[in-house]
Amino acid sequence: MAELEGLEFGKSDFVLLDEVNMEQFMENLKLRFEKGRIYTFIGEVVVSVNPYKQMDIYGKEAIEAYRGRELYENPPHLYAVADAAYKAMKRRAKDTCIVISGESGAGKTEASKYIMQYIAAITNPSQREEVESVKNILLKSNCVLEAFGNAKTNRNDNSSRFGKYMDINFNFNGDPTGGHINNYLLEKSRVVQQQGGERNFHSFYQVLRGGSEEMLRSLHLQNDPVSYVYTREGAASTSNNDRSSHKAVLSALKVIGFTEEEINSIYRILGAILILGNLQFETDTESVQVVGLEVLGHIAELTATEPDAVGKSLLYRTVATGGGEVIEKGHTEKEACFGRDAFAKALYERLFGWIVGRINAIIEVKDYNPVLHGKNTVIGVLDIYGFEIFDNNSFEQFCINYCNEKLQQLFIELILRQEQEEYQREGITWQHIEYFNNQIIVDLVEQPHKGIISVLDEACLTGGQVTDTVCLQSMDTKLGQHPHYSSRKLNPSDKTMEFHRDFRIRHYAGDVTYSIEGFLDKNKDPLFQDFKRLMYNSSNPVLKEMWPDGQLGITEVTKRPLTAATLFKNSIVALVDKLGCKEPYYVRCIKPNEMKSPVLFDDARCEHQVAYLGLLENVRVRRAGFAYRQPYARFLQRYKMTCEYTWPNHLMETDREAVEAIVTHHGFQDDVAYGHTKLFVRTPRSLFTLEQERAALIPILVLFLQKVWRGALARSRCQRLRAMYAIMGCYKRYKVKAHFWEVERRFASVRNMADYGKSVEWPTPPAALAQFHSITQQLHRRWRARQIVKNIPPSDMAEVRAKVAALGALRGERKEWGCSRPWERDYLANARDCPQSSSNFIRASKELKNKDLYNQVLFSGFCRKMNRFNKSTDRGLLITDKHVYKLDPKKQFKVLKRLPLDIHCSMGLARLISRTELRNWIRDLSEAPLPKDKEDHGNKERQRGRK
């Protein structure tokens, strides 16, 4: 299962190393980094190496590849751990947590963002609006917390300067319903002082570089970080992203739900801190004064207080005596500068805490009822600082390293507990595992009355001038016999430590030398009560809300506040208790080099991190005598092809018997143990042998499966084609029959219809019957014509045939050609048609009959002659059974030309009048004007027409 990527990329699970030692561990880690494989498993723990470049392994395709899959079904990835935690939460209703640790610059913040993005991507498939809103707020909160809690350091351009633990609440459907964020030990000292080459928190540079001119004018700021003491150190390394990041933070604040008034208050506080840093003091003859009263006015305006009150808080300290008398004690110049910086740090710390609290108030689960909504489960994501060893280690490093000691203790305990529980469930004998138990170091720091924190608190509570050196002497006295504590006084020969300044703790990750200077001041975290009352009395409700402790009067006796170390210890103890009741998943981040290079791998640097992260101990605990364990069904599914008795399917009673057959077939009986549901393999070599044989068989099986599958596809395709053609044939036959039925229905009663079905609309035929449909329509027309013709008297048949012939000749030439009237032939002799000229024509026709002896007149009528000059002349046309006559109606129908109807009739007729002329004459009978003597009866003739 761990060889999905191939052996050329090394072993994707450190548990499968042949020998568990630092050399093999580092060799495998380096090989995978050089091959672009930045993630490696240790069981269910992911080891992540910062690639220092963008990698195309986080898109939608990658999310879908890991969604719902088991941990070892894909190569190692952050998504695999995130999905495993989500499945455990959803399937078993168990609270889970993902602990991300590593030193600054190892990629913890990016890892937590990818995990959050994955959880957001796989939840709420129904796109419910309220769930999407919660997801957006959770994602946008990262942007805001990065701006106000991250800074550029010499090791990391986006270093988290606080610890963050986020609980994400889920309903019974597995959709996020809310969350809660805890922050730990914000590095507030960075507000007033940074190491060379480092920056203050991102938020200051973003407002200076990205704020609009109007905003900066309202805050009395300039867009140059060099102008301000608190941002001057990091001004040279100002990021080009500050402007775009400022816009993103403003947008995120609005999406989360901050009001415009709250957003303005946030940036007014940032402006006040920057201006406060530029505040200078000078010593007058008797007292200390503020240089430049205009600066006081700007601070008072931004904090919504009075300038006199601000100046008084900066220059004086109000003290109540035992008798209830109140006196004002003036500061020295040094004390005033100290108070100013303490005030600036407190302002920023309260602002950051208020932002976190405001986000929590918005995303908390509201109106939750377990009876109605089911069990509320949680996934926790812890992004916290890793072990720190600097050239100069102070109070902050002491607290951070103590936190890592507690988390390492929890890590080993939970891993051991998980292993023991699994062995007990499976009925495997538990073997004692040698590992370093760092409880002794934890006790050195936190043990009541004897630990370092107790010594620090005692020194802070003691009256009088207790210095850091006196505190170190007390620690030497109480802890001198402890094997993990030393100092120069206890070990005079060790010249790496200074007398009266340094002490050393032997942590699980290595020896760390701390400088006691500043420990007491940072532990006391002093802030004069005058500043608290000043902020509480502000007219800005946001500032007033941040300082509830300012409401106490000067003479009121209050309980001494807990020291910073005790508060941090209590918060870490609560965090460990919270993590201890959850099912943990771990991401261990490693920084490959100090140059932020994507190709360099610093062996010594990485080996040191592997050591203090306790990764080798993790491997030893995870192996616990057996390097590999897997449920029988999954083991069988993966390796059944390596044994003839289990391929393709076994016939044994249980999967365990089939697994035993595989193990026996390969001769691994002495290297395995059988649990109730899992097989335990002792050495990785046995697993690699199975993997190699499986890898050799896979190509053969792939070819076989391809052959079978292609055959199945071809047969399926053939069956579908046959079925398709059968369906098409049946459908075509149905359409043909349906057409016949429809025609039969529509034309069933046409015999009894007046028009014999002429008005019946024919149905649209299918394509196959197009020609048949045309023939059927033709047959119907012929039948209908026959039915009509049957009713015509025999005496009218000649006229009907003549009209049919005329229809063929004149189709498309004339609309009206006398089809609907009886044809009388001899129109010139008809007094009704030609009342003025009929008598003249009768006389002329009798003369011609006597002369030419014809038997009957076939046709007579007016026509119009056109010559070659397009001149027209009215003429009369007489056709008998022997001659064709052209007559002049104006001259008593005088014969102009006579043409006998003999065998040369066609040629002679053509000479007499061309076909075109005949058509023109016939057309002009109804269109051209007639002479005035014939105008009266011409209209009637044009209406009836002539042939």
Coordinates of C-alpha atoms in Angstrom, one line a residue, residues 517-800:
E517 CA 17.7 39.2 31.4
G518 CA 14.1 40.6 31.0
F519 CA 12.5 37.4 32.4
L520 CA 10.9 39.1 35.4
D521 CA 9.6 42.2 33.5
K522 CA 8.1 40.0 30.8
N523 CA 6.6 37.7 33.4
K524 CA 5.1 40.6 35.4
D525 CA 3.9 42.2 32.2
P526 CA 3.4 45.5 34.0
L527 CA 1.0 48.1 32.8
F528 CA 0.1 51.0 35.0
Q529 CA -3.6 51.2 36.0
D530 CA -3.8 54.7 34.7
F531 CA -3.7 53.5 31.1
K532 CA -6.4 51.0 31.8
R533 CA -8.7 53.7 33.3
L534 CA -7.8 56.0 30.4
M535 CA -9.0 53.4 27.8
Y536 CA -12.1 52.4 29.7
N537 CA -13.2 56.0 29.9
S538 CA -12.8 56.3 26.1
S539 CA -16.0 57.4 24.2
N540 CA -15.2 54.7 21.6
P541 CA -17.3 51.7 22.6
V542 CA -14.9 49.2 21.0
L543 CA -11.9 50.5 23.0
K544 CA -14.1 50.6 26.2
E545 CA -15.0 46.9 25.6
M546 CA -11.3 46.0 25.3
W547 CA -10.5 47.4 28.8
P548 CA -13.1 46.1 31.3
D549 CA -10.5 46.1 34.1
G550 CA -10.2 49.9 33.8
Q551 CA -13.6 50.4 35.6
L552 CA -12.0 49.8 39.0
G553 CA -11.4 52.8 41.2
I554 CA -8.0 53.9 42.3
T555 CA -8.5 52.9 45.9
E556 CA -10.2 49.6 45.2
V557 CA -8.1 46.6 46.3
T558 CA -7.9 44.0 43.6
K559 CA -6.4 40.5 43.5
R560 CA -2.9 40.4 42.2
P561 CA -3.2 39.3 38.5
L562 CA -1.6 36.1 37.4
T563 CA 1.8 36.3 35.8
A564 CA 2.4 35.8 32.1
A565 CA 4.1 32.4 32.6
T566 CA 1.3 31.1 34.8
L567 CA -1.4 32.3 32.4
F568 CA 0.5 30.6 29.5
K569 CA 1.0 27.4 31.5
N570 CA -2.7 27.3 32.4
S571 CA -3.7 27.8 28.7
I572 CA -1.3 25.1 27.6
V573 CA -2.5 22.6 30.2
A574 CA -6.1 23.3 29.1
L575 CA -5.1 22.8 25.4
V576 CA -3.4 19.5 26.2
D577 CA -6.5 18.3 28.1
K578 CA -8.6 19.4 25.1
L579 CA -6.4 17.5 22.7
G580 CA -6.2 14.5 24.9
C581 CA -9.9 13.7 24.7
K582 CA -9.8 13.8 20.9
E583 CA -8.5 11.4 18.3
P584 CA -5.2 13.0 17.1
Y585 CA -3.7 13.3 13.6
Y586 CA -0.3 14.9 13.2
V587 CA 1.5 17.0 10.6
R588 CA 5.2 17.5 11.3
C589 CA 6.7 20.3 9.2
I590 CA 10.4 20.5 8.4
K591 CA 12.4 23.4 7.0
P592 CA 14.9 22.1 4.4
N593 CA 17.3 25.1 4.5
E594 CA 17.7 28.7 5.7
M595 CA 18.0 30.2 2.2
K596 CA 14.3 29.5 1.3
S597 CA 15.6 27.6 -1.8
P598 CA 13.5 24.9 -3.5
V599 CA 16.6 22.8 -4.3
L600 CA 18.8 23.0 -1.2
F601 CA 18.6 20.3 1.5
D602 CA 20.6 21.1 4.6
D603 CA 21.3 17.7 6.1
A604 CA 22.5 19.0 9.5
R605 CA 19.6 21.5 9.7
C606 CA 17.0 18.8 8.9
E607 CA 18.6 16.2 11.1
H608 CA 18.3 18.6 14.0
Q609 CA 14.6 19.2 13.3
V610 CA 13.9 15.4 13.0
A611 CA 15.6 15.0 16.3
Y612 CA 13.6 17.6 18.2
L613 CA 10.3 16.7 16.5
G614 CA 10.8 13.2 17.9
L615 CA 10.2 11.6 14.5
L616 CA 12.5 8.6 15.1
E617 CA 10.7 7.8 18.4
N618 CA 7.5 8.1 16.5
V619 CA 8.7 5.5 14.0
R620 CA 9.8 3.2 16.8
V621 CA 6.5 3.5 18.6
R622 CA 4.6 2.9 15.4
R623 CA 6.4 -0.2 14.4
A624 CA 6.3 -1.6 17.9
G625 CA 7.7 -4.9 16.7
F626 CA 5.5 -4.9 13.5
A627 CA 6.2 -2.6 10.7
Y628 CA 2.9 -3.1 8.9
R629 CA -0.6 -4.0 9.8
Q630 CA -3.7 -4.2 7.6
P631 CA -7.2 -5.7 7.8
Y632 CA -7.5 -9.1 6.2
A633 CA -10.0 -8.0 3.5
R634 CA -7.8 -5.1 2.4
F635 CA -4.6 -7.2 2.4
L636 CA -6.3 -9.9 0.5
Q637 CA -7.7 -7.5 -2.1
R638 CA -4.2 -6.1 -2.7
Y639 CA -2.1 -9.3 -2.8
K640 CA -4.6 -12.1 -3.9
M641 CA -3.1 -12.2 -7.4
T642 CA 0.2 -13.5 -6.0
C643 CA -1.3 -16.8 -5.0
E644 CA -3.1 -19.3 -7.2
Y645 CA -5.4 -20.3 -4.4
T646 CA -6.8 -16.8 -3.9
W647 CA -7.0 -15.5 -7.5
P648 CA -9.4 -14.3 -8.7
N649 CA -11.6 -15.3 -5.8
H650 CA -10.9 -17.8 -3.0
L651 CA -13.2 -20.6 -1.9
M652 CA -12.2 -20.6 1.7
E653 CA -14.5 -19.9 4.6
T654 CA -13.0 -16.6 5.8
D655 CA -10.6 -14.0 4.5
R656 CA -8.2 -14.8 7.3
E657 CA -7.7 -18.3 5.9
A658 CA -7.1 -16.8 2.4
V659 CA -4.5 -14.5 3.9
E660 CA -2.8 -17.4 5.6
A661 CA -2.7 -19.2 2.3
I662 CA -0.9 -16.2 0.7
V663 CA 1.6 -16.0 3.6
T664 CA 2.3 -19.7 3.5
H665 CA 2.7 -19.6 -0.3
H666 CA 5.5 -17.1 0.1
G667 CA 7.0 -18.7 3.2
F668 CA 6.5 -15.7 5.6
Q669 CA 4.9 -17.8 8.4
D670 CA 7.6 -16.8 10.9
D671 CA 7.4 -13.1 10.1
V672 CA 3.7 -12.4 10.7
A673 CA 1.2 -12.5 13.5
Y674 CA -2.6 -12.9 13.1
G675 CA -4.9 -10.6 15.0
H676 CA -8.7 -10.8 15.2
T677 CA -9.2 -8.6 12.2
K678 CA -5.7 -7.6 11.0
L679 CA -2.5 -9.2 9.7
F680 CA 0.7 -7.9 11.4
V681 CA 3.9 -8.1 9.3
R682 CA 7.1 -7.8 11.3
T683 CA 9.7 -6.7 8.8
P684 CA 9.3 -4.5 5.7
R685 CA 11.3 -6.9 3.6
S686 CA 8.4 -9.4 3.5
L687 CA 6.1 -6.6 2.4
F688 CA 8.5 -5.5 -0.3
T689 CA 8.7 -9.1 -1.6
L690 CA 4.9 -9.1 -2.0
E691 CA 5.0 -5.7 -3.6
Q692 CA 7.6 -6.7 -6.2
E693 CA 5.7 -9.9 -7.1
R694 CA 2.5 -7.9 -7.4
A695 CA 4.2 -5.2 -9.5
A696 CA 5.4 -8.0 -11.9
L697 CA 1.9 -9.5 -12.2
I698 CA 0.1 -6.2 -12.6
P699 CA 1.0 -5.7 -16.3
I700 CA -0.1 -9.3 -17.2
L701 CA -3.4 -8.8 -15.3
V702 CA -3.9 -5.4 -16.9
L703 CA -3.6 -6.9 -20.4
F704 CA -5.9 -9.8 -19.5
L705 CA -8.5 -7.4 -18.0
Q706 CA -8.2 -5.1 -21.1
K707 CA -8.8 -8.1 -23.4
V708 CA -11.8 -9.3 -21.4
W709 CA -13.2 -5.8 -21.0
R710 CA -12.8 -4.9 -24.7
G711 CA -14.6 -8.1 -25.6
A712 CA -17.3 -7.3 -23.2
L713 CA -17.6 -3.8 -24.6
A714 CA -17.7 -5.2 -28.2
R715 CA -20.4 -7.7 -27.3
S716 CA -22.4 -5.1 -25.4
R717 CA -22.1 -2.7 -28.4
C718 CA -23.2 -5.5 -30.8
Q719 CA -26.2 -6.3 -28.6
R720 CA -27.1 -2.6 -28.4
L721 CA -26.9 -2.3 -32.2
R722 CA -29.1 -5.4 -32.7
A723 CA -31.6 -4.1 -30.2
M724 CA -31.5 -0.7 -31.9
Y725 CA -32.2 -2.1 -35.3
A726 CA -35.0 -4.3 -34.0
I727 CA -36.6 -1.3 -32.3
M728 CA -36.1 0.8 -35.5
G729 CA -37.7 -2.0 -37.6
C730 CA -40.7 -2.3 -35.3
Y731 CA -41.1 1.4 -35.1
K732 CA -41.0 1.8 -38.9
R733 CA -43.6 -0.9 -39.3
Y734 CA -45.7 0.8 -36.7
K735 CA -45.4 4.2 -38.4
V736 CA -46.4 2.6 -41.8
K737 CA -49.4 0.9 -40.3
A738 CA -50.4 4.0 -38.4
H739 CA -50.2 6.0 -41.6
F740 CA -52.5 3.4 -43.4
W741 CA -54.9 3.5 -40.5
E742 CA -55.0 7.3 -40.5
V743 CA -55.6 7.4 -44.3
E744 CA -58.3 4.8 -44.0
R745 CA -59.9 6.8 -41.2
R746 CA -59.9 10.1 -43.0
F747 CA -61.1 8.8 -46.4
A748 CA -63.6 6.3 -45.1
S749 CA -66.6 8.4 -46.2
V750 CA -65.4 10.2 -49.3
R751 CA -67.8 8.4 -51.6
N752 CA -70.6 10.3 -49.8
M753 CA -68.9 13.7 -49.8
A754 CA -69.9 16.3 -52.4
D755 CA -66.2 16.9 -53.4
Y756 CA -65.3 13.2 -53.1
G757 CA -62.5 14.0 -50.6
K758 CA -60.9 16.9 -52.2
S759 CA -61.1 19.0 -48.9
V760 CA -59.7 16.1 -46.8
E761 CA -56.2 16.9 -45.6
W762 CA -53.7 14.1 -46.2
P763 CA -51.6 13.0 -43.2
T764 CA -47.8 13.5 -43.4
P765 CA -46.3 10.1 -44.5
P766 CA -43.2 8.6 -43.0
A767 CA -40.1 8.9 -45.1
A768 CA -40.4 5.2 -46.3
L769 CA -43.8 5.9 -47.8
A770 CA -43.1 9.2 -49.6
Q771 CA -43.3 7.6 -53.1
F772 CA -46.2 5.5 -52.1
H773 CA -48.0 8.5 -50.7
S774 CA -47.5 10.4 -54.0
I775 CA -48.9 7.5 -56.0
T776 CA -51.9 7.2 -53.6
Q777 CA -52.7 10.8 -54.0
Q778 CA -52.6 10.4 -57.8
L779 CA -54.9 7.4 -57.6
H780 CA -57.3 9.3 -55.5
R781 CA -57.3 12.2 -57.9
R782 CA -58.0 9.9 -60.8
W783 CA -60.8 8.1 -58.9
R784 CA -62.3 11.5 -58.0
A785 CA -62.1 12.6 -61.7
R786 CA -63.7 9.4 -62.8
Q787 CA -66.5 9.9 -60.3
I788 CA -67.1 13.4 -61.6
V789 CA -66.9 12.4 -65.3
K790 CA -69.4 9.6 -64.8
N791 CA -72.1 12.3 -64.1
I792 CA -71.4 14.3 -67.3
P793 CA -73.9 13.7 -70.2
P794 CA -72.3 12.1 -73.4
S795 CA -73.4 15.2 -75.4
D796 CA -71.1 17.4 -73.3
M797 CA -68.1 15.1 -73.4
A798 CA -66.6 16.8 -76.6
E799 CA -66.7 20.1 -74.9
V800 CA -65.1 18.7 -71.7

